Amino acid sequence: MKVIVISGSPRKNANTQIIMKYVFEYAKTKNQDTKLINLSDGQIEYYRGPDIEYDETTKTAANDIMDADVWLIGSPIYNSFFSSALKNLFEYVNYKKTPGKVAGITILAAGNIGFVNVQALITQLMSYFRVITNPKAVFLTTESIKENLVDDDAKNRLRDMVDETLDIASKMHQK
C-alpha cells in the first residue's frame, strides 16, 4: 500500500506539522511506502485552472495523492474551517482517480471548539473524492504540544488512528 501524510497548515512553525511529522514517522514503521506533503514548505502553487502548467513540486504532490491508497490528513482550524492551503492542494486531485481510497483525519485547534464541524467539512471533501473516511478522527488542542513534542496521550490517539486507517485500507484491498 502507498500512504501519503498531509500536513495541511501553511504556517512555517505550524503545530500541525509537528503532529503530522509524528504521524509520518509512525506510519513509516507500519508501511515503508509512506510520503509526506508538508504545506508549510510553501512549495505548492495556487491553483489557477486546469490549463495551466504547474511546477514539478506541485504536480508530484498531486500525483502522490492520487497514487496513494491511504491519506492521513492533518489540518488546523482556521476561522471555523480547515486550512485554505489544504483545499488548494485538493484542487489538483482528479476525483476519477480516487474512489476506494481510505483517509484518516487529525484536526488541531487552539481550544476545544469547532472540531466536529471541521471533521464534517473534511469528510464531505473526502466524499466528493469517493474516499472512505475513518470515522474516528483525532481532535487535538495546541496544549498537546510542548517544546515541539507531542504528548503521550496525543501520540497514543494518533497511533490508533493510523493503525485503524491502515486496517480499513488493508481490508478494502483484500476484496
Coordinates of C-alpha atoms in Angstrom, one line a residue:
M1 CA 0.0 0.0 0.0
K2 CA 1.0 3.6 -0.6
V3 CA 0.4 6.1 2.2
I4 CA 0.5 9.9 1.9
V5 CA 0.7 12.1 5.0
I6 CA -0.5 15.6 4.5
S7 CA 0.3 18.4 6.9
G8 CA -2.3 21.0 6.0
S9 CA -1.0 24.1 7.7
P10 CA 0.8 26.8 5.6
R11 CA 2.5 28.3 8.6
K12 CA 6.2 27.9 8.8
N13 CA 6.3 27.0 12.5
A14 CA 3.0 25.1 12.5
N15 CA 1.9 22.9 15.3
T16 CA 0.1 20.8 12.7
Q17 CA 3.4 19.9 11.1
I18 CA 4.8 18.8 14.4
I19 CA 1.8 16.4 14.8
M20 CA 1.9 15.2 11.2
K21 CA 5.6 14.6 11.2
Y22 CA 5.0 12.3 14.2
V23 CA 2.2 10.6 12.2
F24 CA 4.6 10.3 9.2
E25 CA 7.4 8.7 11.3
Y26 CA 4.9 6.3 12.9
A27 CA 3.2 5.4 9.6
K28 CA 6.6 4.6 8.1
T29 CA 7.2 2.0 10.8
K30 CA 3.9 0.3 9.6
N31 CA 4.3 0.9 5.9
Q32 CA 7.6 1.8 4.2
D33 CA 5.9 3.3 1.1
T34 CA 4.9 6.4 3.0
K35 CA 5.4 10.0 1.9
L36 CA 4.9 13.4 3.5
I37 CA 3.4 16.6 1.9
N38 CA 4.1 19.5 4.3
L39 CA 2.2 22.5 3.1
S40 CA 4.3 24.8 5.4
D41 CA 7.1 24.2 3.0
G42 CA 5.2 26.7 0.7
Q43 CA 6.0 24.9 -2.5
I44 CA 2.5 24.1 -3.7
E45 CA 1.4 26.7 -6.2
Y46 CA -2.1 28.3 -6.0
Y47 CA -4.5 26.5 -8.3
R48 CA -5.3 28.7 -11.3
G49 CA -7.3 26.3 -13.5
P50 CA -6.8 23.0 -15.4
D51 CA -5.0 24.5 -18.4
I52 CA -2.0 25.9 -16.6
E53 CA 1.4 24.3 -16.5
Y54 CA 2.4 23.9 -12.8
D55 CA 5.8 23.3 -11.4
E56 CA 7.2 19.9 -10.7
T57 CA 6.7 20.0 -6.9
T58 CA 3.0 20.8 -7.3
K59 CA 2.5 18.1 -10.0
T60 CA 4.4 15.5 -7.9
A61 CA 2.3 16.3 -4.8
A62 CA -1.0 15.8 -6.8
N63 CA 0.3 12.6 -8.3
D64 CA 1.4 11.3 -4.9
I65 CA -2.1 11.9 -3.5
M66 CA -3.8 10.2 -6.5
D67 CA -1.3 7.2 -6.3
A68 CA -1.7 6.7 -2.6
D69 CA -4.1 4.1 -1.2
V70 CA -4.3 5.9 2.2
W71 CA -4.4 9.6 3.0
L72 CA -3.5 10.7 6.6
I73 CA -4.6 14.3 6.7
G74 CA -3.9 16.9 9.4
S75 CA -5.4 20.3 9.4
P76 CA -5.6 23.2 11.8
I77 CA -8.9 25.0 12.3
Y78 CA -8.8 28.5 10.8
N79 CA -11.9 30.6 11.0
S80 CA -14.1 27.6 11.7
F81 CA -12.8 25.8 8.6
F82 CA -9.9 23.6 7.6
S83 CA -7.0 25.4 6.0
S84 CA -7.3 27.0 2.6
A85 CA -3.9 25.6 1.7
L86 CA -5.3 22.1 2.2
K87 CA -8.3 22.9 0.0
N88 CA -5.9 24.4 -2.6
L89 CA -3.9 21.1 -2.7
F90 CA -7.1 19.1 -3.4
E91 CA -7.9 21.3 -6.4
Y92 CA -5.2 19.4 -8.2
V93 CA -6.7 16.0 -7.4
N94 CA -8.7 14.2 -10.1
Y95 CA -11.8 12.6 -8.5
K96 CA -11.8 10.0 -11.2
K97 CA -8.6 8.5 -9.8
T98 CA -9.5 8.4 -6.1
P99 CA -12.5 6.1 -5.5
G100 CA -11.9 3.5 -2.8
K101 CA -9.0 5.2 -1.1
V102 CA -9.1 5.5 2.7
A103 CA -8.5 8.6 4.8
G104 CA -7.7 9.3 8.4
I105 CA -8.1 12.8 9.8
T106 CA -6.4 14.8 12.6
I107 CA -7.6 18.2 13.5
L108 CA -5.8 20.8 15.6
A109 CA -7.2 23.8 17.3
A110 CA -6.2 26.3 19.9
G111 CA -9.3 25.4 22.1
N112 CA -12.0 22.8 22.3
I113 CA -14.3 24.2 19.7
G114 CA -15.2 23.5 16.1
F115 CA -13.8 20.0 15.8
V116 CA -16.9 18.2 14.7
N117 CA -17.8 21.0 12.2
V118 CA -14.3 20.8 10.6
Q119 CA -14.4 17.0 10.6
A120 CA -17.7 17.1 8.8
L121 CA -16.2 19.5 6.2
I122 CA -13.2 17.3 5.6
T123 CA -15.4 14.2 5.4
Q124 CA -17.6 16.0 2.8
L125 CA -14.5 16.7 0.8
M126 CA -13.4 13.1 1.0
S127 CA -16.9 12.0 -0.1
Y128 CA -16.6 14.1 -3.2
F129 CA -13.4 12.1 -4.0
R130 CA -15.3 8.9 -3.1
V131 CA -12.8 8.2 -0.3
I132 CA -13.7 6.2 2.7
T133 CA -13.0 8.1 5.9
N134 CA -12.1 6.6 9.2
P135 CA -14.9 7.8 11.4
K136 CA -12.6 8.2 14.4
A137 CA -10.8 11.5 13.8
V138 CA -8.2 12.7 16.2
F139 CA -9.0 16.1 17.8
L140 CA -6.1 17.8 19.5
T141 CA -5.5 21.2 21.0
T142 CA -2.2 23.1 20.9
E143 CA -1.8 22.1 24.6
S144 CA -0.9 18.6 23.4
I145 CA 2.4 20.0 22.0
K146 CA 5.2 21.1 24.4
E147 CA 8.6 22.2 23.1
N148 CA 8.0 20.7 19.6
L149 CA 7.0 17.3 21.0
V150 CA 3.6 15.7 21.0
D151 CA 2.4 14.5 24.5
D152 CA 1.9 10.8 25.2
D153 CA -1.9 10.9 25.1
A154 CA -1.9 12.5 21.7
K155 CA 0.8 10.0 20.5
N156 CA -1.5 7.1 21.5
R157 CA -4.5 8.6 19.8
L158 CA -2.5 9.4 16.6
R159 CA -1.1 5.8 16.5
D160 CA -4.5 4.4 17.0
M161 CA -5.9 6.5 14.1
V162 CA -3.0 5.4 11.8
D163 CA -3.4 1.7 12.8
E164 CA -7.2 1.8 12.3
T165 CA -7.0 3.6 9.0
L166 CA -4.4 1.2 7.6
D167 CA -6.5 -1.7 8.9
I168 CA -9.6 -0.3 7.0
A169 CA -7.4 0.1 3.8
S170 CA -6.0 -3.4 4.1
K171 CA -9.5 -4.9 4.4
M172 CA -10.6 -2.9 1.3
H173 CA -7.6 -4.3 -0.7
Q174 CA -8.4 -7.9 0.3
K175 CA -11.7 -7.8 -1.6

